[in-house]
C-alpha cells in the first residue's frame, strides 16, 4: 500500500463512528491534523460568496483563523469556492502574494504562514472549503495534498446530514431536519452588535457592519470578537471614531 493510499484509508477510518453533523466535521478536522503535516484545519460553509460559519475545526485556533474570511470578506477559502479549484498558498509572506491585503497580515500575525483551501462540493455545487493551516511555510507533498483533497470530499458527508437535496438555504430558518444546526453557524453575535451600532450611531445596516469590520481590521481581531465586546459593553464606538481610516470597506 502506498503512503497516499494509507493516508486516504486512515482518514476514512477516522470518520467511522464519528457521529453526524457538527461532531463528524470536527472529527475530520482533528484527523487531518493528526495524519497530515498541518497544524490546523477548519471547514467553512459558504453561500452566495459569504461564509455562513465554521462547520468544523480542529480547535479554537483554527476556528479563529477561519473567521478572518468573514471579518475581511476575502481570503483563499472564498476564492476556492468561487473558482471551484484548490487555492494553495505555501508562503503567505512571499512579497508577490498580494491577493488578500487585509486577510494575509492578520493570519501572519497569528503565526500561520501557509494555507491550503480545498473546495467541498455537494451535487456539483461548491458549498464549503476545507482549510489546512501550517505555521511554517512550505508546500504539501503530493501524497499529503492528495489526502487533503480526499478529506475535502469526506467533508461533504457531514454537510449532507444537515442539508436537503435541493440545497434550500431558506429552509435553515424553519429548523427542520437538522437545519437548526446549520443555522446555528450564523454569526448571530455580529448581527446583534450591528443592530446596537445602528441604534447608537444612527447608521444603516451596511454602514454599521462596515464599522464593526473596520474596527476588527484595525485592532487585529475577528468580527465575532469585536461583536462580543460591543454586546457585553466592553467596547463603545462613538460617531467621532474614524475606524475606516486606512481600511477599504469596499472590499467587504
XYZ file of N, CA, C and O in Angstrom, residues 125-224:
400
model
N -22.273 21.352 -6.623
C -22.325 22.731 -6.133
C -21.293 22.884 -5.022
O -21.311 22.142 -4.036
N -20.407 23.840 -5.161
C -19.389 24.063 -4.133
C -20.020 24.842 -2.975
O -20.426 25.992 -3.131
N -20.089 24.190 -1.824
C -20.792 24.756 -0.668
C -19.878 24.978 0.528
O -20.317 25.506 1.551
N -18.643 24.568 0.411
C -17.747 24.719 1.553
C -16.304 24.506 1.160
O -15.989 24.226 -0.011
N -15.442 24.664 2.152
C -14.000 24.530 1.927
C -13.356 23.905 3.156
O -13.708 24.242 4.285
N -12.434 22.997 2.914
C -11.567 22.504 3.976
C -10.286 23.320 3.930
O -9.555 23.291 2.935
N -10.031 24.087 4.973
C -8.806 24.879 5.072
C -7.798 24.144 5.935
O -8.109 23.734 7.058
N -6.583 23.999 5.430
C -5.479 23.407 6.177
C -4.450 24.494 6.461
O -4.004 25.189 5.533
N -4.090 24.673 7.723
C -3.184 25.740 8.140
C -1.844 25.164 8.593
O -1.804 24.155 9.303
N -0.758 25.836 8.210
C 0.581 25.436 8.636
C 1.318 26.649 9.203
O 1.310 27.720 8.597
N 1.974 26.458 10.337
C 2.746 27.551 10.937
C 4.005 27.859 10.135
O 4.411 29.018 10.026
N 4.606 26.855 9.575
C 5.829 27.045 8.791
C 5.482 27.120 7.309
O 4.561 26.442 6.838
N 6.202 27.939 6.542
C 5.957 27.980 5.101
C 6.440 26.710 4.425
O 7.297 26.003 4.931
N 5.867 26.444 3.270
C 6.277 25.277 2.501
C 5.087 24.568 1.902
O 3.987 24.610 2.465
N 5.273 23.908 0.755
C 4.176 23.201 0.099
C 3.883 21.863 0.773
O 4.718 21.336 1.526
N 2.704 21.347 0.516
C 2.380 19.980 0.925
C 2.979 19.017 -0.089
O 3.069 19.323 -1.274
N 3.370 17.854 0.381
C 3.835 16.825 -0.547
C 2.661 16.366 -1.406
O 1.494 16.610 -1.084
N 2.969 15.705 -2.498
C 1.921 15.227 -3.394
C 0.964 14.292 -2.666
O -0.265 14.365 -2.842
N 1.500 13.396 -1.835
C 0.637 12.442 -1.128
C -0.225 13.155 -0.086
O -1.404 12.832 0.088
N 0.355 14.145 0.612
C -0.416 14.879 1.617
C -1.504 15.710 0.961
O -2.628 15.793 1.475
N -1.205 16.334 -0.170
C -2.209 17.125 -0.872
C -3.329 16.239 -1.379
O -4.514 16.586 -1.279
N -2.975 15.077 -1.905
C -3.999 14.147 -2.382
C -4.891 13.709 -1.234
O -6.119 13.624 -1.382
N -4.291 13.435 -0.076
C -5.085 13.044 1.088
C -5.963 14.200 1.540
O -7.109 13.989 1.968
N -5.448 15.426 1.460
C -6.256 16.585 1.810
C -7.459 16.737 0.889
O -8.558 17.069 1.344
N -7.269 16.490 -0.392
C -8.384 16.547 -1.343
C -9.424 15.479 -1.014
O -10.628 15.713 -1.120
N -8.952 14.320 -0.602
C -9.871 13.253 -0.185
C -10.634 13.669 1.064
O -11.831 13.430 1.180
N -9.948 14.334 1.998
C -10.620 14.823 3.201
C -11.686 15.854 2.842
O -12.766 15.897 3.460
N -11.408 16.695 1.845
C -12.400 17.681 1.406
C -13.630 16.993 0.838
O -14.763 17.468 1.007
N -13.425 15.867 0.171
C -14.572 15.090 -0.318
C -15.348 14.497 0.848
O -16.587 14.496 0.860
N -14.623 13.996 1.852
C -15.290 13.430 3.024
C -16.092 14.494 3.775
O -17.093 14.176 4.425
N -15.659 15.751 3.695
C -16.359 16.825 4.401
C -17.780 16.998 3.902
O -18.635 17.551 4.611
N -18.068 16.531 2.687
C -19.423 16.630 2.165
C -20.396 15.735 2.933
O -21.592 16.030 2.999
N -19.882 14.665 3.543
C -20.764 13.713 4.226
C -21.470 14.332 5.436
O -22.693 14.237 5.552
N -20.745 14.978 6.372
C -21.469 15.613 7.473
C -22.351 16.765 7.025
O -23.392 17.034 7.638
N -21.967 17.444 5.940
C -22.829 18.504 5.424
C -24.151 17.937 4.921
O -25.213 18.541 5.085
N -24.083 16.752 4.322
C -25.304 16.110 3.825
C -26.262 15.753 4.959
O -27.468 15.626 4.747
N -25.721 15.561 6.158
C -26.577 15.265 7.299
C -27.488 16.446 7.628
O -28.516 16.275 8.282
N -27.114 17.625 7.196
C -27.862 18.832 7.552
C -28.671 19.401 6.402
O -29.637 20.127 6.618
N -28.269 19.109 5.184
C -28.854 19.790 4.034
C -29.917 18.955 3.351
O -29.865 17.733 3.333
N -30.880 19.626 2.758
C -31.850 18.959 1.900
C -31.200 18.757 0.544
O -30.236 19.415 0.191
N -31.755 17.882 -0.253
C -31.130 17.546 -1.522
C -31.099 18.721 -2.493
O -30.256 18.789 -3.380
N -32.035 19.681 -2.339
C -32.047 20.814 -3.265
C -31.278 22.009 -2.730
O -31.309 23.095 -3.310
N -30.550 21.821 -1.612
C -29.736 22.883 -1.040
C -30.539 24.157 -0.822
O -30.127 25.249 -1.170
N -31.734 24.010 -0.229
C -32.602 25.148 0.025
C -32.128 25.889 1.266
O -32.491 25.547 2.386
N -31.336 26.933 1.085
C -30.779 27.654 2.224
C -31.858 28.368 3.028
O -31.713 28.577 4.220
N -32.963 28.752 2.373
C -34.033 29.430 3.108
C -34.657 28.520 4.151
O -35.250 28.972 5.124
N -34.519 27.201 3.963
C -35.091 26.261 4.921
C -34.375 26.297 6.254
O -34.874 25.788 7.256
N -33.220 26.910 6.287
C -32.467 26.965 7.545
C -33.265 27.651 8.640
O -33.174 27.297 9.814
N -34.070 28.632 8.264
C -34.832 29.367 9.270
C -36.019 28.572 9.790
O -36.635 28.946 10.789
N -36.347 27.463 9.129
C -37.511 26.683 9.531
C -37.178 25.629 10.581
O -38.068 25.014 11.161
N -35.893 25.379 10.816
C -35.481 24.463 11.875
C -35.861 23.021 11.614
O -36.194 22.280 12.529
N -35.848 22.579 10.367
C -36.245 21.226 10.033
C -35.039 20.368 9.702
O -34.048 20.842 9.144
N -35.124 19.072 10.027
C -34.155 18.063 9.585
C -32.712 18.418 9.901
O -31.819 18.142 9.143
N -32.452 19.024 11.023
C -31.090 19.358 11.373
C -30.610 20.685 10.835
O -29.472 21.075 11.069
N -31.481 21.379 10.125
C -31.091 22.694 9.625
C -30.802 23.647 10.779
O -30.087 24.634 10.619
N -31.401 23.364 11.950
C -31.133 24.244 13.084
C -29.650 24.246 13.433
O -29.113 25.240 13.903
N -28.951 23.122 13.186
C -27.506 23.094 13.418
C -26.783 24.017 12.443
O -25.870 24.746 12.812
N -27.217 23.985 11.168
C -26.589 24.838 10.185
C -26.892 26.301 10.474
O -26.018 27.160 10.362
N -28.128 26.588 10.858
C -28.488 27.966 11.181
C -27.689 28.474 12.369
O -27.391 29.671 12.470
N -27.309 27.575 13.277
C -26.550 27.992 14.455
C -25.153 28.467 14.097
O -24.486 29.111 14.906
N -24.700 28.144 12.875
C -23.383 28.612 12.462
C -23.388 30.096 12.152
O -22.348 30.741 12.154
N -24.557 30.646 11.833
C -24.636 32.067 11.523
C -24.077 32.875 12.679
O -24.316 32.567 13.847
N -23.369 33.914 12.355
C -22.734 34.735 13.387
C -23.766 35.679 13.996
O -23.784 36.889 13.713
N -24.608 35.124 14.855
C -25.694 35.899 15.450
C -25.154 37.090 16.217
O -25.729 38.178 16.194
N -24.013 36.902 16.896
C -23.460 37.986 17.690
C -23.084 39.188 16.820
O -23.227 40.341 17.246
N -22.641 38.922 15.572
C -22.266 40.020 14.683
C -23.493 40.847 14.311
O -23.451 42.081 14.321
N -24.592 40.171 14.009
C -25.785 40.902 13.608
C -26.440 41.604 14.796
O -27.026 42.671 14.649
N -26.300 41.013 15.967
C -26.809 41.681 17.165
C -26.000 42.951 17.443
O -26.575 44.014 17.737
N -24.680 42.853 17.332
C -23.824 44.023 17.547
C -24.066 45.074 16.468
O -24.039 46.285 16.742
N -24.319 44.632 15.235
C -24.632 45.574 14.162
C -25.886 46.367 14.488
O -25.954 47.580 14.266
N -26.885 45.674 15.048
C -28.110 46.366 15.447
C -27.857 47.401 16.526
O -28.454 48.494 16.523
N -26.969 47.072 17.464
C -26.626 48.032 18.521
C -25.973 49.275 17.918
O -26.309 50.410 18.281
N -25.036 49.067 16.982
C -24.371 50.198 16.342
C -25.348 51.037 15.520
O -25.224 52.276 15.468
N -26.310 50.390 14.891
C -27.312 51.132 14.121
C -28.059 52.112 15.022
O -28.297 53.271 14.654
N -28.416 51.631 16.227
C -29.130 52.487 17.153
C -28.253 53.555 17.767
O -28.664 54.718 17.913
N -27.024 53.184 18.127
C -26.128 54.126 18.795
C -25.621 55.218 17.866
O -25.522 56.389 18.253
N -25.279 54.849 16.637
C -24.606 55.777 15.732
C -25.499 56.259 14.597
O -25.050 57.014 13.734
N -26.766 55.798 14.585
C -27.726 56.193 13.550
C -27.195 55.861 12.150
O -27.157 56.699 11.252
N -26.765 54.611 12.011
C -26.252 54.122 10.740
C -27.220 53.107 10.158
O -28.022 52.503 10.885
N -27.143 52.886 8.836
C -27.910 51.777 8.280
C -27.117 50.496 8.504
O -25.975 50.522 8.975
N -27.695 49.366 8.164
C -27.085 48.077 8.495
C -25.754 47.879 7.779
O -24.808 47.314 8.343
N -25.653 48.325 6.522
C -24.410 48.159 5.764
C -23.293 48.976 6.396
O -22.168 48.489 6.589
N -23.585 50.229 6.753
C -22.570 51.088 7.362
C -22.153 50.571 8.734
O -20.982 50.618 9.104
N -23.140 50.070 9.505
C -22.828 49.572 10.847
C -21.937 48.345 10.782
O -20.982 48.208 11.559
N -22.221 47.436 9.855
C -21.389 46.241 9.713
C -19.997 46.616 9.220
O -18.996 46.047 9.675
N -19.914 47.578 8.306
C -18.606 48.038 7.832
C -17.813 48.642 8.983
O -16.588 48.447 9.075
N -18.488 49.396 9.870
C -17.799 49.997 11.016
C -17.257 48.907 11.946
O -16.124 48.990 12.436
N -18.058 47.871 12.177
C -17.626 46.772 13.041
C -16.424 46.055 12.427
O -15.428 45.788 13.109
N -16.502 45.749 11.142
C -15.406 45.040 10.481
C -14.147 45.903 10.430
O -13.028 45.394 10.561
N -14.327 47.204 10.219
C -13.173 48.100 10.172
C -12.452 48.125 11.516
O -11.220 48.118 11.575
N -13.220 48.126 12.596
C -12.601 48.111 13.925
C -11.839 46.800 14.127
O -10.747 46.792 14.701
N -12.400 45.715 13.643
C -11.722 44.419 13.746
C -10.407 44.449 12.973
O -9.380 43.960 13.448
N -10.429 45.052 11.796
C -9.230 45.140 10.967
C -8.134 45.924 11.680
O -6.970 45.506 11.729
N -8.493 47.062 12.254
C -7.505 47.939 12.871
C -6.957 47.374 14.180
O -5.843 47.707 14.583
N -7.721 46.544 14.849
C -7.295 46.016 16.147
C -6.782 44.584 16.076
O -6.411 44.001 17.097
N -6.789 43.984 14.881
C -6.296 42.622 14.726
C -7.204 41.584 15.336
O -6.742 40.505 15.731
N -8.500 41.868 15.393
C -9.475 40.928 15.945
C -10.349 40.362 14.835
O -10.322 40.818 13.690
N -11.157 39.385 15.190
C -12.175 38.904 14.269
C -13.446 39.712 14.487
O -13.623 40.365 15.525
N -14.355 39.649 13.526
C -15.622 40.357 13.657
C -16.406 39.843 14.864
O -17.059 40.622 15.570
N -16.330 38.545 15.109
C -17.060 37.972 16.246
C -16.510 38.485 17.573
O -17.271 38.765 18.503
